[in-house]
Amino acid sequence: MKVRYSYLPQQFAEIDDLLAEIKRFVATGDFTLGKPVVEFERRFAELIGTKHAIGVNSGTDAIKLPLKALGVGHGDEVITTANTFIATVGAIAELGARPVFVDCDDSFCMDVGQVEAAITPRTKAIVPVHFTGYMTDMRALMPIAEKHGLPVVEDACQGILANIEGRNSGTWGRAGAFSLHPLKNLNVWGDAGVVVTDDDAMAHSLRLLRNHGMRNRDEIEVLGCNSRLDSLQAVVGNWLIGTAREISDKRIENAEYYDRHLGEIPQIRIPPRLPDMRLVYHLYIVFAEDRDGLLKYALDRGIEAKVHYPIPLYRQDALKHLGYEAGSFPVTDRHTTEIITFPTDQHISREEQDYVIETVRSYYAGR
Ligand SMILES: *Cc1c(COP(=O)(O)O)cnc(C)c1O
């Protein structure tokens, strides 16, 4: 049996209505910040529960532009987490600022207890990452940020519709960043991102920054860039956004099935499932004894298991200049040897999941 990682062919198998929609859209020629973008922004803000949503061209820019709007630039430090996708750090570095890492805990998010020790006079902002679909402990982080007068921009690219006590990811800080990349929970056919905020001034700045800082066709208010949400992708987004809640419900249901059965295997440890938190399983990760052996065994049997990620950012060549020494982030380091990601999404079947569970069981039974 093969258990595929990518479910995109299934997700976009029946799209006649969408193609008809695209045909209608193309006839309008409304390609630049067109009506579909306006509609998508309205629906996205409604989905997350914020006053504003601003479409941009990627999740990376959805992190970068709010930081730019907050004045983050050369010489500044921005605190984020040691285990994230490179895009978080790339967004900070692109502004000329220095990413400062804080280790994670077993929820794969920033260990908020270590944030204060990382604050210096140069710290300009904090970017918690709601990694894998967990949420950073925002109840603990926000008072720390407020005490030090530091704005928070949430990287919610993997955490759409995750919440703590019902309050959604992306709505805790000054702004929240989402990605609509094909591999994210709410996805389109290319690169796209969204920033949400309740702050009118922030929303105003973002609308300028994403479109060359143009107030209108003839007047340039600030220096910005080209980071518009593509209208064609907005058509795809509008087609899909009505099912966003269903997608996350289904992912949660499938993850709970894995938890129940993989959790019975003594060599597998399920990460903490926190009672007040709705986690949306962008990635389904467990801790496994003899991870490398299990990974190879699963791959050999057609299961596209993965490791997110085998090499932490602070040990990557591109970030050597930050000067972190090996062992600086022990939990992040430990995870690289213990974690395994199994395919889990809204389209995986029970048969596929049972096959994964049986394969894991047979690996440990046969060792
Ligand atoms: C995907 C992702 C991003 C960036 O999103 P893009 O749309 O690919 O630019 C940022 N942060 C995290 C944690 C991500 O997973």
Coordinates of C-alpha atoms and ligand atoms in Angstrom, one line a residue:
M1 CA 0.0 0.0 0.0
K2 CA 1.2 3.5 -0.7
V3 CA 0.3 6.3 1.8
R4 CA 1.0 9.6 -0.1
Y5 CA 2.0 12.8 1.6
S6 CA 0.4 15.2 -0.9
Y7 CA -3.4 15.2 -1.1
L8 CA -3.6 17.9 -3.7
P9 CA -4.7 15.8 -6.7
Q10 CA -7.6 14.6 -4.5
Q11 CA -8.4 18.1 -3.2
F12 CA -8.7 19.6 -6.7
A13 CA -10.2 16.6 -8.5
E14 CA -13.6 18.1 -9.0
I15 CA -13.3 21.7 -10.1
D16 CA -15.6 22.2 -13.0
D17 CA -17.5 25.0 -11.2
L18 CA -14.2 26.6 -10.2
L19 CA -12.9 26.5 -13.8
A20 CA -16.2 28.1 -14.9
E21 CA -15.6 30.8 -12.3
I22 CA -12.1 31.4 -13.6
K23 CA -13.4 31.7 -17.1
R24 CA -15.9 34.3 -16.0
F25 CA -13.1 36.1 -14.1
V26 CA -10.6 36.1 -17.0
A27 CA -13.3 37.8 -19.2
T28 CA -13.3 40.7 -16.7
G29 CA -9.6 41.5 -17.0
D30 CA -9.7 42.5 -13.3
F31 CA -6.3 41.1 -12.6
T32 CA -4.7 43.5 -10.2
L33 CA -6.2 43.8 -6.8
G34 CA -9.5 42.9 -8.4
K35 CA -12.9 42.2 -7.0
P36 CA -12.0 38.6 -6.1
V37 CA -9.3 39.9 -3.8
V38 CA -11.7 42.3 -2.1
E39 CA -14.2 39.5 -1.6
F40 CA -11.6 37.1 -0.3
E41 CA -10.3 39.7 2.2
R42 CA -13.8 40.2 3.5
R43 CA -14.4 36.5 3.9
F44 CA -11.0 35.8 5.5
A45 CA -11.4 38.6 8.1
E46 CA -14.9 37.1 8.9
L47 CA -13.4 33.6 9.2
I48 CA -10.7 34.6 11.6
G49 CA -12.8 37.3 13.4
T50 CA -10.7 40.4 12.7
K51 CA -11.6 43.8 11.4
H52 CA -9.2 43.7 8.5
A53 CA -7.6 41.1 6.3
I54 CA -5.0 42.2 3.7
G55 CA -4.1 39.8 0.9
V56 CA -0.4 39.7 0.0
N57 CA 1.7 37.5 -2.2
S58 CA 3.0 34.9 0.3
G59 CA 3.0 33.9 3.9
T60 CA 6.6 35.2 4.1
D61 CA 5.5 38.7 3.1
A62 CA 2.6 38.4 5.5
I63 CA 5.2 38.3 8.3
K64 CA 7.6 40.8 6.7
L65 CA 5.2 43.6 5.9
P66 CA 3.6 44.0 9.4
L67 CA 7.2 44.1 10.8
K68 CA 8.1 46.7 8.2
A69 CA 5.0 48.7 9.2
L70 CA 6.1 48.6 12.8
G71 CA 9.4 50.1 11.7
V72 CA 11.6 47.0 12.1
G73 CA 14.8 47.5 10.2
H74 CA 18.6 47.4 10.3
G75 CA 20.2 46.9 13.7
D76 CA 16.9 45.7 15.3
E77 CA 16.4 42.3 16.9
V78 CA 13.3 40.2 16.5
I79 CA 12.6 37.3 18.9
T80 CA 11.3 34.2 17.3
T81 CA 11.5 30.4 17.8
A82 CA 14.5 28.2 17.1
N83 CA 12.4 25.5 15.3
T84 CA 10.4 27.0 12.5
F85 CA 10.3 27.0 8.8
I86 CA 13.0 29.2 7.3
A87 CA 10.5 31.7 6.0
T88 CA 9.9 33.2 9.5
V89 CA 13.6 33.9 9.8
G90 CA 13.9 35.0 6.2
A91 CA 11.2 37.6 6.6
I92 CA 13.0 39.1 9.6
A93 CA 16.4 39.0 8.0
E94 CA 15.1 40.6 4.7
L95 CA 14.3 43.7 6.7
G96 CA 17.9 43.9 7.9
A97 CA 17.0 42.8 11.4
R98 CA 18.6 40.1 13.4
P99 CA 16.5 37.0 14.3
V100 CA 17.0 36.0 18.0
F101 CA 16.0 32.4 18.8
V102 CA 14.2 31.0 21.8
D103 CA 14.0 27.3 22.3
C104 CA 10.7 25.4 21.9
D105 CA 8.9 22.9 24.2
D106 CA 7.2 19.6 23.3
S107 CA 4.3 21.5 21.8
F108 CA 6.8 22.6 19.1
C109 CA 6.2 26.2 19.9
M110 CA 8.3 28.9 21.6
D111 CA 9.0 28.1 25.3
V112 CA 7.5 31.4 26.5
G113 CA 9.3 31.2 29.8
Q114 CA 12.6 31.9 28.0
V115 CA 11.4 35.0 26.2
E116 CA 12.3 37.6 28.8
A117 CA 15.9 36.4 28.9
A118 CA 16.2 37.0 25.2
I119 CA 15.0 40.7 25.3
T120 CA 17.7 43.3 24.8
P121 CA 17.5 47.1 24.3
R122 CA 17.6 46.4 20.5
T123 CA 14.5 44.1 20.6
K124 CA 11.8 45.6 18.4
A125 CA 9.2 42.8 18.1
I126 CA 8.3 39.2 18.9
V127 CA 7.2 36.7 16.3
P128 CA 5.8 33.6 17.9
V129 CA 5.2 30.7 15.5
H130 CA 2.1 28.5 15.8
F131 CA 4.1 25.6 14.6
T132 CA 2.5 22.4 13.2
G133 CA -1.0 23.7 14.1
Y134 CA -0.3 24.1 17.9
M135 CA -0.5 27.5 19.3
T136 CA 2.2 29.3 21.2
D137 CA 1.1 30.0 24.8
M138 CA -0.3 33.5 24.0
R139 CA -1.9 33.9 27.4
A140 CA 1.6 33.9 28.9
L141 CA 3.4 35.7 26.0
M142 CA 1.1 38.8 25.6
P143 CA 1.7 40.1 29.2
I144 CA 5.5 39.8 28.7
A145 CA 5.3 41.6 25.4
E146 CA 3.1 44.4 26.9
K147 CA 5.4 44.8 29.9
H148 CA 8.3 45.5 27.6
G149 CA 6.3 47.5 25.1
L150 CA 7.0 45.0 22.3
P151 CA 4.6 44.4 19.4
V152 CA 3.7 40.8 18.5
V153 CA 3.3 39.6 15.0
E154 CA 2.0 36.0 15.0
D155 CA 3.3 33.6 12.4
A156 CA 0.0 31.6 12.0
C157 CA 1.0 30.1 8.6
Q158 CA 0.5 26.6 9.9
G159 CA -2.2 27.5 12.4
I160 CA -5.3 28.6 10.6
L161 CA -8.4 28.2 12.9
A162 CA -6.3 27.0 15.8
N163 CA -7.4 28.7 19.0
I164 CA -6.9 29.1 22.7
E165 CA -10.1 29.3 24.7
G166 CA -11.9 30.1 21.5
R167 CA -9.6 33.0 20.5
N168 CA -8.2 32.3 17.1
S169 CA -4.5 32.3 16.1
G170 CA -3.6 35.6 14.4
T171 CA -5.9 37.7 16.7
W172 CA -3.7 38.0 19.8
G173 CA -0.9 40.2 18.5
R174 CA -0.9 43.4 16.5
A175 CA -1.1 41.3 13.4
G176 CA -1.3 37.7 12.3
A177 CA 0.3 36.1 9.2
F178 CA -1.2 33.3 7.2
S179 CA 0.0 31.4 4.1
L180 CA -2.2 30.0 1.4
H181 CA 0.7 28.0 -0.1
P182 CA -0.5 24.7 -1.7
L183 CA 0.8 22.7 1.3
K184 CA -1.0 24.8 4.0
N185 CA -4.4 23.9 5.5
L186 CA -6.3 26.5 3.4
N187 CA -4.5 26.5 0.1
V188 CA -4.5 27.9 -3.4
W189 CA -2.7 27.1 -6.6
G190 CA 0.4 29.1 -6.0
D191 CA 1.9 31.6 -3.6
A192 CA -0.4 33.8 -1.6
G193 CA -0.7 35.1 2.0
V194 CA -2.9 37.2 4.2
V195 CA -2.3 39.5 7.2
V196 CA -5.1 40.0 9.7
T197 CA -5.3 42.9 12.2
D198 CA -7.8 44.9 14.2
D199 CA -5.6 47.9 14.0
D200 CA -6.8 50.5 11.4
A201 CA -3.4 52.2 11.1
M202 CA -1.6 48.8 10.6
A203 CA -4.2 47.9 8.0
H204 CA -3.7 51.2 6.2
S205 CA 0.1 50.7 6.2
L206 CA -0.2 47.2 4.9
R207 CA -2.4 48.2 2.0
L208 CA 0.1 50.8 1.0
L209 CA 3.2 48.6 1.5
R210 CA 1.9 45.7 -0.6
N211 CA 1.3 48.0 -3.5
H212 CA 4.5 50.0 -3.9
G213 CA 3.3 52.5 -1.2
M214 CA 0.9 54.0 -3.7
R215 CA -1.9 56.1 -2.3
N216 CA -3.4 56.1 -5.7
R217 CA -2.2 55.9 -9.3
D218 CA -0.3 59.2 -9.1
E219 CA 0.8 59.6 -5.5
I220 CA 3.3 57.6 -3.6
E221 CA 2.9 57.8 0.2
V222 CA 5.7 55.5 1.4
L223 CA 8.3 53.2 -0.2
G224 CA 6.7 49.8 -0.4
C225 CA 7.0 46.7 -2.7
N226 CA 5.0 44.6 -5.0
S227 CA 3.3 42.0 -2.7
R228 CA -0.3 41.9 -4.0
L229 CA -2.5 38.9 -3.6
D230 CA -3.0 37.6 -7.1
S231 CA -6.6 38.0 -8.2
L232 CA -6.6 34.6 -9.9
Q233 CA -5.5 32.9 -6.6
A234 CA -8.2 34.9 -4.8
V235 CA -10.8 33.2 -7.1
V236 CA -9.4 29.8 -6.0
G237 CA -9.4 31.0 -2.4
N238 CA -13.0 32.1 -2.6
W239 CA -14.0 28.7 -4.0
L240 CA -12.3 27.0 -1.0
I241 CA -12.8 29.3 2.0
G242 CA -16.3 28.1 2.8
T243 CA -14.8 24.7 3.6
A244 CA -12.0 26.0 5.9
R245 CA -13.7 24.9 9.1
E246 CA -14.6 21.5 7.6
I247 CA -11.0 21.0 6.6
S248 CA -9.7 21.6 10.1
D249 CA -12.5 19.6 11.8
K250 CA -11.6 16.6 9.5
R251 CA -7.9 17.0 10.2
I252 CA -8.6 17.0 14.0
E253 CA -10.7 13.9 13.6
N254 CA -8.0 12.0 11.7
A255 CA -5.3 13.1 14.1
E256 CA -7.4 11.9 17.1
Y257 CA -7.7 8.5 15.4
Y258 CA -3.9 8.3 15.1
D259 CA -3.5 9.5 18.7
R260 CA -5.8 6.8 20.0
H261 CA -4.0 4.0 18.2
L262 CA -0.4 5.1 18.0
G263 CA -0.7 6.1 21.6
E264 CA -1.1 2.4 22.5
I265 CA 2.4 1.6 21.2
P266 CA 4.9 2.0 24.0
Q267 CA 7.7 3.3 21.8
I268 CA 5.6 6.2 20.5
R269 CA 5.0 9.3 22.6
I270 CA 2.1 11.6 21.7
P271 CA 2.9 15.3 22.3
P272 CA 0.9 17.0 25.0
R273 CA -2.7 17.7 23.8
L274 CA -3.7 20.8 25.7
P275 CA -7.3 21.0 26.9
D276 CA -8.0 24.8 26.2
M277 CA -6.3 24.6 22.8
R278 CA -7.8 23.7 19.5
L279 CA -4.8 22.4 17.5
V280 CA -5.4 22.0 13.8
Y281 CA -2.6 19.5 12.8
H282 CA -1.0 21.2 9.9
L283 CA 1.6 18.5 10.6
Y284 CA 0.9 15.3 12.6
I285 CA 4.0 14.7 14.6
V286 CA 4.8 12.1 17.3
F287 CA 8.0 11.2 19.2
A288 CA 9.4 7.8 18.3
E289 CA 12.0 5.6 19.8
D290 CA 14.6 4.6 17.3
R291 CA 13.2 7.2 14.9
D292 CA 15.6 6.7 12.1
G293 CA 14.9 3.0 12.0
L294 CA 11.1 3.6 12.0
L295 CA 11.4 6.2 9.3
K296 CA 13.3 3.9 7.0
Y297 CA 10.9 1.0 7.7
A298 CA 7.9 3.2 6.9
L299 CA 9.4 4.7 3.8
D300 CA 10.3 1.2 2.6
R301 CA 6.7 0.2 3.0
G302 CA 5.3 3.1 0.9
I303 CA 4.4 5.5 3.7
E304 CA 5.6 9.0 2.9
A305 CA 6.7 9.9 6.5
K306 CA 8.9 12.9 7.0
V307 CA 10.9 14.8 9.6
H308 CA 10.1 18.5 10.2
Y309 CA 13.0 19.3 10.4
P310 CA 16.2 17.2 10.6
I311 CA 18.6 20.2 10.8
P312 CA 17.6 23.2 13.1
L313 CA 17.9 26.6 11.6
Y314 CA 20.5 27.8 14.0
R315 CA 22.9 25.1 12.6
Q316 CA 22.2 25.9 9.0
D317 CA 25.1 27.4 6.9
A318 CA 22.9 30.4 6.0
L319 CA 22.6 31.4 9.7
K320 CA 26.1 30.7 10.9
H321 CA 26.7 34.5 11.2
L322 CA 24.3 34.6 14.1
G323 CA 27.0 32.8 16.1
Y324 CA 24.9 30.3 18.0
E325 CA 26.9 27.3 19.3
A326 CA 25.9 23.7 18.9
G327 CA 23.7 22.7 21.8
S328 CA 22.2 26.2 22.3
F329 CA 18.7 24.9 21.8
P330 CA 18.5 21.5 23.5
V331 CA 14.8 20.8 23.0
T332 CA 14.9 21.8 19.3
D333 CA 18.0 19.5 19.0
R334 CA 16.3 16.6 20.8
H335 CA 13.3 16.9 18.5
T336 CA 15.5 16.5 15.4
T337 CA 16.2 12.9 16.5
E338 CA 12.8 12.0 17.9
I339 CA 10.1 13.4 15.7
I340 CA 8.3 11.8 12.8
T341 CA 5.5 13.2 10.7
F342 CA 2.9 10.9 9.3
P343 CA 0.6 11.9 6.4
T344 CA -2.6 13.4 8.0
D345 CA -5.0 15.6 6.2
Q346 CA -8.6 15.9 5.4
H347 CA -8.4 13.4 2.6
I348 CA -6.5 10.5 4.2
S349 CA -8.6 7.3 4.5
R350 CA -9.1 5.1 7.5
E351 CA -7.5 2.3 5.5
E352 CA -4.4 4.4 5.0
Q353 CA -4.3 5.4 8.6
D354 CA -4.7 1.7 9.7
Y355 CA -1.9 0.7 7.5
V356 CA 0.3 3.4 9.0
I357 CA -0.6 2.2 12.5
E358 CA 0.0 -1.4 11.7
T359 CA 3.3 -0.6 10.1
V360 CA 4.5 1.2 13.2
R361 CA 3.3 -1.6 15.4
S362 CA 5.1 -4.2 13.3
Y363 CA 8.3 -2.3 13.2
Y364 CA 8.6 -2.3 17.0
A365 CA 7.3 -5.9 17.3
G366 CA 10.0 -7.1 14.9
R367 CA 13.0 -5.3 16.3
Ligands
LIG1 C1 4.7 28.2 5.1 C2 5.3 29.0 6.2 C3 5.6 30.3 6.0 C4 5.7 31.0 4.7 O1 4.7 30.9 3.9 P1 4.9 31.1 2.3 O2 3.5 31.3 1.9 O3 5.5 29.8 1.8 O4 5.8 32.2 2.0 C5 6.1 31.0 7.2 N1 6.1 30.4 8.4 C6 5.8 29.1 8.5 C7 5.9 28.5 9.9 C8 5.4 28.4 7.4 O5 5.1 27.1 7.6

